Coordinates of C-alpha atoms and ligand atoms in Angstrom, one line a residue:
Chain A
X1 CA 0.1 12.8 -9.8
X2 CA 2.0 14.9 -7.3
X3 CA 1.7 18.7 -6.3
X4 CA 4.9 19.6 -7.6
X5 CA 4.8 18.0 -10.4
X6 CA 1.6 20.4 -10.8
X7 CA 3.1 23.4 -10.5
X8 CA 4.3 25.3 -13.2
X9 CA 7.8 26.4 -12.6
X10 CA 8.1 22.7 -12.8
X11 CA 7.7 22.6 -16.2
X12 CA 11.1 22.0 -18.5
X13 CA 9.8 25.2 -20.2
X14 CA 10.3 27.9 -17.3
X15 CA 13.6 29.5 -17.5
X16 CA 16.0 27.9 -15.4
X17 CA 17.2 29.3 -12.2
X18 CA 21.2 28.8 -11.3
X19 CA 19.6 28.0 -7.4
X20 CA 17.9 25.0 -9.2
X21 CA 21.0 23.6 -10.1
X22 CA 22.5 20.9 -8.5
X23 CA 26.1 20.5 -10.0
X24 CA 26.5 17.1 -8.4
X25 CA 23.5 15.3 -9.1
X26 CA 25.0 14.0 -12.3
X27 CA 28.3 12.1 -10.4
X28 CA 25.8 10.6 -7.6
X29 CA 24.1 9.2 -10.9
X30 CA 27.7 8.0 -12.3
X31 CA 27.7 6.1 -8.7
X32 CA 24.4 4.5 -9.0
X33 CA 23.4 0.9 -10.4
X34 CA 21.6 1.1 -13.7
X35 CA 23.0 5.1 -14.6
X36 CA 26.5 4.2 -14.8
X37 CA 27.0 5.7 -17.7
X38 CA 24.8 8.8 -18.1
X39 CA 28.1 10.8 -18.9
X40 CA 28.4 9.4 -21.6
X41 CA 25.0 11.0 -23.6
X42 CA 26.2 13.0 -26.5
X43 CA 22.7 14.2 -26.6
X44 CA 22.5 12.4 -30.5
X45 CA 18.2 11.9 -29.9
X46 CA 17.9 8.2 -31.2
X47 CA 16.7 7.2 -27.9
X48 CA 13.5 9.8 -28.2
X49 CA 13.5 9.4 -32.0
X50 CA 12.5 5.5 -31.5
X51 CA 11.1 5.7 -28.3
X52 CA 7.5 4.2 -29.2
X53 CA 5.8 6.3 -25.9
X54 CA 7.7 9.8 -27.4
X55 CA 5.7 9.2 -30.5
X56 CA 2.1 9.2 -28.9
X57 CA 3.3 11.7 -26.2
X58 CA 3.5 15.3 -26.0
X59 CA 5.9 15.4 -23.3
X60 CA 7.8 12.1 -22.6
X61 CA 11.7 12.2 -23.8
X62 CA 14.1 10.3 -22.7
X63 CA 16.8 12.5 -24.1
X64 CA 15.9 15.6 -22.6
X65 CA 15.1 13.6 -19.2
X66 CA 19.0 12.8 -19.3
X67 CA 20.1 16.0 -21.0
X68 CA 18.2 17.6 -17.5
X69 CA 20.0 15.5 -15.2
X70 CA 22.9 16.0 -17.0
X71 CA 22.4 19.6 -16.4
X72 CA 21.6 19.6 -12.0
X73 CA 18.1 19.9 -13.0
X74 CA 17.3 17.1 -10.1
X75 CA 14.0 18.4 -8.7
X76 CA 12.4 19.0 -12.1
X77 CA 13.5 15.4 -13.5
X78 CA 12.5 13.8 -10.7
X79 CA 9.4 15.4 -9.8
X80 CA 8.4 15.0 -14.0
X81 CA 4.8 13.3 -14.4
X82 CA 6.0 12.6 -17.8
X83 CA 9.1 9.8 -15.9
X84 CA 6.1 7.5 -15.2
X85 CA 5.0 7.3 -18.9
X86 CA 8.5 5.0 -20.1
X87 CA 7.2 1.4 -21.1
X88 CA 10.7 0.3 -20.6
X89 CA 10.5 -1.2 -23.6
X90 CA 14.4 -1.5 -24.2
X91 CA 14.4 -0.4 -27.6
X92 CA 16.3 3.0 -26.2
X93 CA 18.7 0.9 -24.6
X94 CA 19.3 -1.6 -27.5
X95 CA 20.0 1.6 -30.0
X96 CA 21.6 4.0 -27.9
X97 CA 25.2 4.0 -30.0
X98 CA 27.2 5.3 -26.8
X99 CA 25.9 2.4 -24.7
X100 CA 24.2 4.8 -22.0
X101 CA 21.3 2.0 -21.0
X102 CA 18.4 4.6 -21.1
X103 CA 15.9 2.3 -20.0
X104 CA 17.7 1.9 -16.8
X105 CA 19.1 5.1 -16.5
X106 CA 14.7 6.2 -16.6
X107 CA 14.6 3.5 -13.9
X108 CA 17.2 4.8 -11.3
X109 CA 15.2 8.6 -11.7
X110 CA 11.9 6.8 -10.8
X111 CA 13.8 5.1 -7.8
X112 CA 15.0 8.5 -7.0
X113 CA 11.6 9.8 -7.6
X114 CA 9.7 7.0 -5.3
X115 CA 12.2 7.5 -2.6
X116 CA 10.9 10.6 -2.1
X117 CA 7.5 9.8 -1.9
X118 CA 6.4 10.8 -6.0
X119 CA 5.2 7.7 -7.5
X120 CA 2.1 6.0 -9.4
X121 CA -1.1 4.6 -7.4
X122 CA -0.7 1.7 -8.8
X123 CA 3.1 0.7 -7.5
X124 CA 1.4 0.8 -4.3
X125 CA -1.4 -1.2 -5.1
X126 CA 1.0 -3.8 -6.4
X127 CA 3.7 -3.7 -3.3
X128 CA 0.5 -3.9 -1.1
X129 CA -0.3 -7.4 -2.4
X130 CA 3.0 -8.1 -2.4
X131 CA 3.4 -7.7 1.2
X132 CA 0.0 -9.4 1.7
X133 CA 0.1 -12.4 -0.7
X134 CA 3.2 -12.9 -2.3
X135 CA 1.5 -11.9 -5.5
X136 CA 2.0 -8.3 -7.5
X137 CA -1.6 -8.8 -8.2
X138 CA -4.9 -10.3 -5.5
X139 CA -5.2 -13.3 -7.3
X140 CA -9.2 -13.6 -6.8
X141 CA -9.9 -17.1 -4.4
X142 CA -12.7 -18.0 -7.1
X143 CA -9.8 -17.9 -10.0
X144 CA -7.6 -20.4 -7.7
X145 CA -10.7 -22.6 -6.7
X146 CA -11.9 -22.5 -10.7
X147 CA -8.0 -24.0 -11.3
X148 CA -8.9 -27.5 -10.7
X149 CA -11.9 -27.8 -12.8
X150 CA -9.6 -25.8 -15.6
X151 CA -7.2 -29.1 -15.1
X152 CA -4.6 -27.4 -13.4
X153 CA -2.7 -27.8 -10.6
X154 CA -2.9 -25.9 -7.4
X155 CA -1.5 -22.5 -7.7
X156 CA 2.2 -22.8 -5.6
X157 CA 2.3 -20.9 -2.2
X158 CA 3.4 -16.9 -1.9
X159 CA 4.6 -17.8 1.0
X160 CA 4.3 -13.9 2.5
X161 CA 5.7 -14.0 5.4
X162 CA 9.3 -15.3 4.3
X163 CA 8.8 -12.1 1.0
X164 CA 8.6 -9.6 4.2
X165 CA 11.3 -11.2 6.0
X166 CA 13.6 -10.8 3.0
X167 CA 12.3 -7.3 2.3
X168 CA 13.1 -6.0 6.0
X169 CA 15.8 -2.9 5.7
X170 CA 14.5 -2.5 2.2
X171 CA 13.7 1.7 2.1
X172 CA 10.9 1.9 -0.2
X173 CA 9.1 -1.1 1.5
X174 CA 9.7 0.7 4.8
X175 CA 8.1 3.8 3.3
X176 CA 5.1 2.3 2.1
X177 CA 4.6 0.0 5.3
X178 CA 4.4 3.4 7.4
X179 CA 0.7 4.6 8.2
X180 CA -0.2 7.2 5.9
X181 CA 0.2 10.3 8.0
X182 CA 3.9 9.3 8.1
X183 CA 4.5 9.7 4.5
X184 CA 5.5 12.7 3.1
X185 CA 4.0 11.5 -0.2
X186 CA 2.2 13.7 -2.3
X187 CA -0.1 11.6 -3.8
Chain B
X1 CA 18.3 -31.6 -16.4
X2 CA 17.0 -33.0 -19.6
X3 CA 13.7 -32.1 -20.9
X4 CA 12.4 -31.7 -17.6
X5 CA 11.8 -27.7 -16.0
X6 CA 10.5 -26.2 -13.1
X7 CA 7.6 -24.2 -14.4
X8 CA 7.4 -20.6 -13.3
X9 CA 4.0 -18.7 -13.1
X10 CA 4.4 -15.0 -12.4
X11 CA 1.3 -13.4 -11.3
X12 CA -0.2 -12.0 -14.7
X13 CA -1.3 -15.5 -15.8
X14 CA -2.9 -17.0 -12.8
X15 CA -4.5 -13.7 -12.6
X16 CA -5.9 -13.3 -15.6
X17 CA -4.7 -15.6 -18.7
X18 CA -5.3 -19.2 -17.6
X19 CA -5.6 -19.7 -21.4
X20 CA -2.4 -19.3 -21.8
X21 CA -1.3 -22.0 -19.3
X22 CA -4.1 -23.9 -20.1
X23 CA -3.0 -24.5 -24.2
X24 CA 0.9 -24.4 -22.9
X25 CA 0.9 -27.1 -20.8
X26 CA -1.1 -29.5 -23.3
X27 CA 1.3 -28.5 -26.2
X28 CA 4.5 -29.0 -23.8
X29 CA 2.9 -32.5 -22.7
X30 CA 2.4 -33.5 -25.9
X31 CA 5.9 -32.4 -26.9
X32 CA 7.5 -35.0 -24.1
X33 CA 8.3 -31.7 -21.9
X34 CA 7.8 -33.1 -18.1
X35 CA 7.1 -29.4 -16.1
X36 CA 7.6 -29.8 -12.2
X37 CA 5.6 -27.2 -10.2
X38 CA 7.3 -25.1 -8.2
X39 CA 6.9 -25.7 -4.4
X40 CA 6.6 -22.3 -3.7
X41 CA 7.1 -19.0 -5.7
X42 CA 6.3 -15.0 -5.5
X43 CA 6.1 -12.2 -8.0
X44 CA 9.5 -12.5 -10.7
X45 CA 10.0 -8.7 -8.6
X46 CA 9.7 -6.9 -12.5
X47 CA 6.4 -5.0 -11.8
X48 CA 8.4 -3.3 -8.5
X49 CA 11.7 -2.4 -10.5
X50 CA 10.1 1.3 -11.6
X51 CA 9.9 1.9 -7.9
X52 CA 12.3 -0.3 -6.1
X53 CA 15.5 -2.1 -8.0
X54 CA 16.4 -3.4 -4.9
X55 CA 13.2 -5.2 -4.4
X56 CA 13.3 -6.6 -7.6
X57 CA 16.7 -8.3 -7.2
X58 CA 15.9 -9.5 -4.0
X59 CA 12.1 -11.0 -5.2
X60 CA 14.1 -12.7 -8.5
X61 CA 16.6 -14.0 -6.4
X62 CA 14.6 -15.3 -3.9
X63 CA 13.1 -17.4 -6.6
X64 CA 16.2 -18.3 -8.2
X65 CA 17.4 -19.8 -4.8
X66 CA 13.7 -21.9 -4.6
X67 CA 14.2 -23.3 -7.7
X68 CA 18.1 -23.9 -7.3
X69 CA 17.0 -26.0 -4.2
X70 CA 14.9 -28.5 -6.7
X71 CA 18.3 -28.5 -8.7
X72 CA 16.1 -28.1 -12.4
X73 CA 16.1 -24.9 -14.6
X74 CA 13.2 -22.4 -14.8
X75 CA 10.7 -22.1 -17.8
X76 CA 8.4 -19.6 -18.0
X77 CA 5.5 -18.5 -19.9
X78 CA 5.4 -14.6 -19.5
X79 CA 8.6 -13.0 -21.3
X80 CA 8.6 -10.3 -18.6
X81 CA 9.5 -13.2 -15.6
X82 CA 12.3 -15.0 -17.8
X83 CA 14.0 -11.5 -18.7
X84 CA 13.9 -10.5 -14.7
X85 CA 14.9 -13.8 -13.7
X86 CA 18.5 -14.3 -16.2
X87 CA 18.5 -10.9 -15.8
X88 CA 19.1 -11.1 -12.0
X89 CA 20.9 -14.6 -12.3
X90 CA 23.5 -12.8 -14.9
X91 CA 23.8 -9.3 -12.3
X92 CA 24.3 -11.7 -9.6
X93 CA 27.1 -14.0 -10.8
X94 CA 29.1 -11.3 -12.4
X95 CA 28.9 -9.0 -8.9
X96 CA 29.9 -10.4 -6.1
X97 CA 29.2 -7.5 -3.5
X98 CA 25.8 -6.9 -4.7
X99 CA 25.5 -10.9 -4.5
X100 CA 26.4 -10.8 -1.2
X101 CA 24.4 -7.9 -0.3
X102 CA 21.4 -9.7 -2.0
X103 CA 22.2 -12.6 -0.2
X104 CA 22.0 -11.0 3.3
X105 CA 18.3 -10.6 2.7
X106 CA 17.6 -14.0 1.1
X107 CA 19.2 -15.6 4.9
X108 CA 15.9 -14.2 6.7
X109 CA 14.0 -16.4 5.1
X110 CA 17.0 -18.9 5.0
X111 CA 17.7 -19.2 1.4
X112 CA 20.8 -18.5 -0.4
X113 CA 21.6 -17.5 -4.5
X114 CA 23.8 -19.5 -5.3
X115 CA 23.4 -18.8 -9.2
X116 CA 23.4 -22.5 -10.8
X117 CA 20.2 -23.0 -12.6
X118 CA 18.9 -21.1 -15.9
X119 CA 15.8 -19.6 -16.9
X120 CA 14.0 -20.1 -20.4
X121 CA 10.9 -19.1 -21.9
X122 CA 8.4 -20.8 -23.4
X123 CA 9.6 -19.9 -26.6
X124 CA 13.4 -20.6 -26.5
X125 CA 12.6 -23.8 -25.4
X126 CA 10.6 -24.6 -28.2
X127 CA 13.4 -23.4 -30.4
X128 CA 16.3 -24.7 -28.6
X129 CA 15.6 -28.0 -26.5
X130 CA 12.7 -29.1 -28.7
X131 CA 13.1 -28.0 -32.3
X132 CA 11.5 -26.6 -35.1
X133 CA 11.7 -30.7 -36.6
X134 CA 9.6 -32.4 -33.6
X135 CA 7.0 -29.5 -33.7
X136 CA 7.0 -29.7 -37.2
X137 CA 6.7 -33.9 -36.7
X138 CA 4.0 -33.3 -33.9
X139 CA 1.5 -31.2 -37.1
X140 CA -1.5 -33.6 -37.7
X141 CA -3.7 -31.1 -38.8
X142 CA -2.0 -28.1 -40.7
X143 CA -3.1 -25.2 -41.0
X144 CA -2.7 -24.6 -44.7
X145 CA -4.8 -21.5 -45.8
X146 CA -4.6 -19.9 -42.3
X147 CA -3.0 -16.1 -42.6
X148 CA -1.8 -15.0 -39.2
X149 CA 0.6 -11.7 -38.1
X150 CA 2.6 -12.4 -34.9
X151 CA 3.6 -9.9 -31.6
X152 CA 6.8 -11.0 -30.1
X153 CA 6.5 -7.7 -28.0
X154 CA 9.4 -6.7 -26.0
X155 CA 10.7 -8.2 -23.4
X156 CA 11.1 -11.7 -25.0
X157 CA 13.9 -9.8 -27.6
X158 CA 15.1 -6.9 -25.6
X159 CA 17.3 -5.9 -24.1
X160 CA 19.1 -8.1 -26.3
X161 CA 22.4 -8.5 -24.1
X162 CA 20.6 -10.3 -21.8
X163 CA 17.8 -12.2 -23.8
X164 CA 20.0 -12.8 -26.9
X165 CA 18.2 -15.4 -28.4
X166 CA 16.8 -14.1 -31.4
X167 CA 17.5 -10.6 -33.2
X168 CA 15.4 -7.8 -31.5
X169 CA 15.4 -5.8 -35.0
X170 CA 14.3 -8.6 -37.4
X171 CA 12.9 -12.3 -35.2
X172 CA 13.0 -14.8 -36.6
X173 CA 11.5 -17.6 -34.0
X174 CA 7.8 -16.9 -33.4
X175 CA 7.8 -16.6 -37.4
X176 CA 9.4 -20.0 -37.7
X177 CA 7.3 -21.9 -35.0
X178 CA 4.1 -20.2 -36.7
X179 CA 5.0 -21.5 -40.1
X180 CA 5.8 -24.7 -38.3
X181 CA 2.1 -24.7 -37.8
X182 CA 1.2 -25.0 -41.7
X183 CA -0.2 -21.4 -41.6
X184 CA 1.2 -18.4 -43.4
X185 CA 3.5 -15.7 -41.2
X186 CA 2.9 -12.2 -42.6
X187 CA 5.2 -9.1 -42.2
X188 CA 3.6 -6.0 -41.8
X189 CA 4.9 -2.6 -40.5
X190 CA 6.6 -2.0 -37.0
X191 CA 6.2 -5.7 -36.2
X192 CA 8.4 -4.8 -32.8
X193 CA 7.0 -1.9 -31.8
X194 CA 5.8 -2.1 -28.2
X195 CA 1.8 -3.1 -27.5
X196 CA 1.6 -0.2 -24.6
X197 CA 0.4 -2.1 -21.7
X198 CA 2.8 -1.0 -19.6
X199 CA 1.6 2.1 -19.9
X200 CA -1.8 1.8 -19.1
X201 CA -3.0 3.3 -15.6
X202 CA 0.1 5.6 -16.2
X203 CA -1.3 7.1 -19.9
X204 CA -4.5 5.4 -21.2
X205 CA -4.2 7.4 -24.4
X206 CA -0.5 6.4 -25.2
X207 CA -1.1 3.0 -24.5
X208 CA -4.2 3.0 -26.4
X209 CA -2.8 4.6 -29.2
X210 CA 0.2 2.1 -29.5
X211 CA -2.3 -0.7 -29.5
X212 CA -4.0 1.2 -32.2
X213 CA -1.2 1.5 -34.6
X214 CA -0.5 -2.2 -34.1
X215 CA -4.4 -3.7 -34.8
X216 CA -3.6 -1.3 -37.9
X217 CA -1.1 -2.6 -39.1
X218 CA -1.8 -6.3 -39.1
X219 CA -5.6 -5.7 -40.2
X220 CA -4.1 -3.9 -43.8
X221 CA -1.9 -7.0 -44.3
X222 CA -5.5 -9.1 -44.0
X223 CA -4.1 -11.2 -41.0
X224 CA -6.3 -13.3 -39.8
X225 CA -5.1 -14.1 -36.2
X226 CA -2.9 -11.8 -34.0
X227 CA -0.2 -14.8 -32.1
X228 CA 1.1 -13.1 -29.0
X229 CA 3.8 -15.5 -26.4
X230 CA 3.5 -12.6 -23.3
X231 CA 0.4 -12.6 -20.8
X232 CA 0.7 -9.0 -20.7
X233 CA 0.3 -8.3 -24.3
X234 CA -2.6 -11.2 -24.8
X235 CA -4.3 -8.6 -22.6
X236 CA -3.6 -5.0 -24.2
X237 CA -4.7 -6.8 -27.4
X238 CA -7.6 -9.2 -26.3
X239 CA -9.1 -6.9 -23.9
X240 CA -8.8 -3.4 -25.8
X241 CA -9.4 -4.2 -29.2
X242 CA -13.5 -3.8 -28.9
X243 CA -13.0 -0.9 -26.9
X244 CA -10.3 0.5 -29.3
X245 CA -12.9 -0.2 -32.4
X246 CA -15.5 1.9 -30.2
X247 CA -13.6 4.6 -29.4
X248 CA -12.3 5.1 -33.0
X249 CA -14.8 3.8 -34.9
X250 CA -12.4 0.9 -36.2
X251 CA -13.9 -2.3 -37.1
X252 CA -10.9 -5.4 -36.6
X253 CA -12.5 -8.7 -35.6
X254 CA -8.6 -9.9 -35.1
X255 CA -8.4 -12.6 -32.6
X256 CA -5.6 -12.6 -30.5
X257 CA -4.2 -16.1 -29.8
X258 CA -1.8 -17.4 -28.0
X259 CA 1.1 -19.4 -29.9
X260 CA 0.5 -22.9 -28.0
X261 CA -3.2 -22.1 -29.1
X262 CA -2.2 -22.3 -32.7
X263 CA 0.2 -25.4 -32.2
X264 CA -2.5 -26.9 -30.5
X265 CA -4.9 -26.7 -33.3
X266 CA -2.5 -28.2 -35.8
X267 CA -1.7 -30.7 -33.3
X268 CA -5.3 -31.7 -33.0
X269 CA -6.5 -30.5 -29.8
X270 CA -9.5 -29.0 -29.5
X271 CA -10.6 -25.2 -29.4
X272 CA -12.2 -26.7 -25.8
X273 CA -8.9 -28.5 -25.0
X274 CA -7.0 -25.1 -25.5
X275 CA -9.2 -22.9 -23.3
X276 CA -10.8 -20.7 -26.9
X277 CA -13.7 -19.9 -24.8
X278 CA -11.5 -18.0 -22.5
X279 CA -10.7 -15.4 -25.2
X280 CA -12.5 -12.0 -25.7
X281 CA -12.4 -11.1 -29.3
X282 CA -14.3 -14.3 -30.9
X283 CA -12.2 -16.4 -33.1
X284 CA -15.4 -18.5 -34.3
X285 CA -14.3 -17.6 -37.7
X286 CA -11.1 -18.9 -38.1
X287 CA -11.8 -22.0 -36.0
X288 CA -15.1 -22.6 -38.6
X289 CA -12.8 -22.1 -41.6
X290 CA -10.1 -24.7 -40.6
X291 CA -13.6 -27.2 -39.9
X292 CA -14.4 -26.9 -43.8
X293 CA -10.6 -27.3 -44.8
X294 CA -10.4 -30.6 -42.4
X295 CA -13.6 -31.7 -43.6
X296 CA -12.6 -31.1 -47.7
X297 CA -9.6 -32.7 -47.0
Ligands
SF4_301 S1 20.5 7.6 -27.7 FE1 22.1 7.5 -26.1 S2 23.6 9.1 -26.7 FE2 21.8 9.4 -27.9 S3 20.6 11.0 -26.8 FE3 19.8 9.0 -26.1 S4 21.0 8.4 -24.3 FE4 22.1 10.1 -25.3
SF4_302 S1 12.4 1.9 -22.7 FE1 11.1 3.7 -22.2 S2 12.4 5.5 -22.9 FE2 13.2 3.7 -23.9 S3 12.3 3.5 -25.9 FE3 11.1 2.2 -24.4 S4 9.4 3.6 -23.7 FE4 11.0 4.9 -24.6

């Protein structure tokens, strides 16, 4: 998905370098909405034990994701291809026994992540038609003309323009709105 | 507010599963449910929150505010939207700078959260404002001898502190309304577990895989119907399983149904009436087999 993520001292296997660290990565996490309580991991594994992506996946875990943060280890979490794979599910979060809310911690990492440009084709597909309609997905015109003769009423308004108005300030919608030159994306 | 809701779309279903709204709004009509349309709506804000919390709360509170203007509570049909929606309505209430903050955006477009309407789902609903009794009362045909496995899926159970309705580890509801039907409910293995579509585009194989597992697992109990209540999951299941018997050389024949579409049945409507042409994997034989049992009957 991203260059970095391509390279391989990327990987959680290379040996870890003290200059990677970032000691404070963990306390702006402790300050952010959804990661709260990412201290609080005692690193017990029931989160990747049930974690129904972990089980078909050779490299999704969500506790070693948080053990890594937990660590400095921002670049590697966030730049992880593997971040993008959580179905957030919930089932982490419901059976987590020290309350750590993994699904949302995974959340704030891909926030982190998007901010910086590392994200999914498809998250832009869907903010595009967002922007453009109101919709996450282009509902096709012949599936809201075929509505009627289905028996159903017209589909309500997207109204667009009032969704950018309350979007305006709104970081990763400025990011994506930028022609792509401007993006330091590496997608 | 009565028995009367603003009815909430969400993109997935006008997009792609008009079956489902198709067979819920004749089931809800037939139950006395009165649905107003919403004036005006936009995405729930769910399918941004990987990239963008803060456009999520704004989009769900944006159409909190809409519908608070009509003064009647929210149902929806896709489990993702209603989670999103109490979600935001709970974080909003309980924080007042982030309400504020929230509320800053909402004033461009001159609207304002206040937080004083609920949201339901389709299913809570049926448990809670109608009952298990009047759906049981509304059976004309039942669907004795019919053997179905049901797929809450997640985000109608979890995470449970803010759905709360049923328990995530063991549900109860979609088993209860099912049996309300006439037809048998069947347990079978990992009945929770997660159908993958959120991770398709991200990891086909993971996805696939999970879906896999699942068409398994309700095939070796002999189910003869899949009943899914989430737009997202009708799809992983409806639109993978002949691809997923392809690619692994599986044979399944499972249809995947939506609840109303079994209600419906019982209730007397007809496969037309509840849009059973819509669906992918053919459910001729099931609807043939409940003929014969009318007919003998
Ligand atoms: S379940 Fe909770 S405490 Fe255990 S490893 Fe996962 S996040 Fe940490
Ligand atoms: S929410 Fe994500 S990390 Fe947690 S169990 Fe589900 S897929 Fe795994």
């Amino acid at each position: 998905m991203t260059e970095a993520a391509a390279t391989p001292t990327q990987s959680k296997d290379q040996p870890i370098k003290a200059s990677e660290l970032d000691p404070k990565f963990k306390y702006e996490l402790v300050k952010m909405h959804g990661s709260e309580k990412i201290l609080k991991c005692f690193q017990c594994g029931t989160c990747t034990s049930d974690c129904p992506v972990a089980r078909y996946s050779d490299t999704y875990r969500p506790r070693t994701l948080i053990h890594m943060a937990q660590l400095g280890l921002k670049d590697r979490v966030l730049n992880s291809d593997t971040l993008w794979l959580c179905a957030a599910c919930f089932t982490c979060t419901d059976r987590c026994p020290q309350d750590v809310e993994v699904a949302s911690v995974i959340r704030v990492f891909r926030n982190l992540a998007a901010e910086k440009g590392c994200f999914p084709q498809v998250f832009k597909d869907q903010a595009a038609s967002l922007l453009e309609s109101g919709y996450a997905y282009k509902i096709p015109e012949l599936r809201i003309k075929k509505r009627e003769s289905q028996g159903l009423p017209p589909l309500p308004k997207g109204n667009p323009e009032n969704v950018r108005k309350t979007l305006k300030g709104v970081k990763f919608i400025e990011k994506i709105q930028k022609p792509a030159g401007e993006q330091q994306s590496g997608q | 507010m009565g028995n009367k809701y603003l009815i909430f779309l969400g993109c997935a279903i006008p997009y792609r599963v008009s079956s489902f709204e198709i067979s819920s709004r004749k089931v809800l009509a037939k139950l006395g449910v009165e649905l107003v349309e919403m004036p005006e709506f936009n995405c729930c804000g769910l399918p941004l929150d990987p990239v963008s919390h803060e456009t999520m709360l704004i989009l769900a509170a944006k159409n909190l505010a809409l519908a608070e203007q009509q003064g009647l509570n929210i149902l929806t049909l896709c489990p993702g939207c209603a989670g999103t929606l109490k979600k935001v309505n709970k974080i909003l209430k309980q924080d007042k700078a982030l309400k504020e903050q929230i509320n800053s955006h909402l004033k461009e477009a001159g609207l304002e959260f206040k937080g004083t309407i609920e949201t339901k789902h389709l299913l809570q609903l049926l448990k809670e404002d109608v009952g298990l009794e009047k759906i049981k009362a509304s059976v004309i045909k039942p669907l004795t001898d019919l053997k179905v496995a049901e797929h809450n899926g997640c985000h109608i159970l979890r995470p449970k502190e803010i759905i709360g309705f049923d328990d995530p580890e063991d549900p109860q509801t979609l088993k209860a309304l099912i049996e309300a039907t006439g037809a048998t409910c069947l347990d079978y293995i990992d009945e929770t577990e997660c159908c993958g579509a959120p991770s398709v585009g991200v990891s086909d194989k993971v996805a696939l895989a999970l879906a896999r597992d699942k068409l398994n697992h309700v095939k070796q109990v002999d189910a003869q119907a899949l009943i899914t209540i989430c737009p997202f999951c009708h799809i992983m299941y409806d639109t993978n399983e002949l691809r997923i018997e392809k690619m692994f050389n599986e044979t399944y024949g499972i249809p995947i149904l939506h609840y109303p579409q079994l209600l419906g049945l019982a209730m007397g409507l007809t496969p037309e009436e509840l849009a059973f042409n819509e669906l992918r994997v053919n459910a001729s034989k099931i609807l043939k087999q409940l003929t014969q049992g009318a007919n003998k009957q």
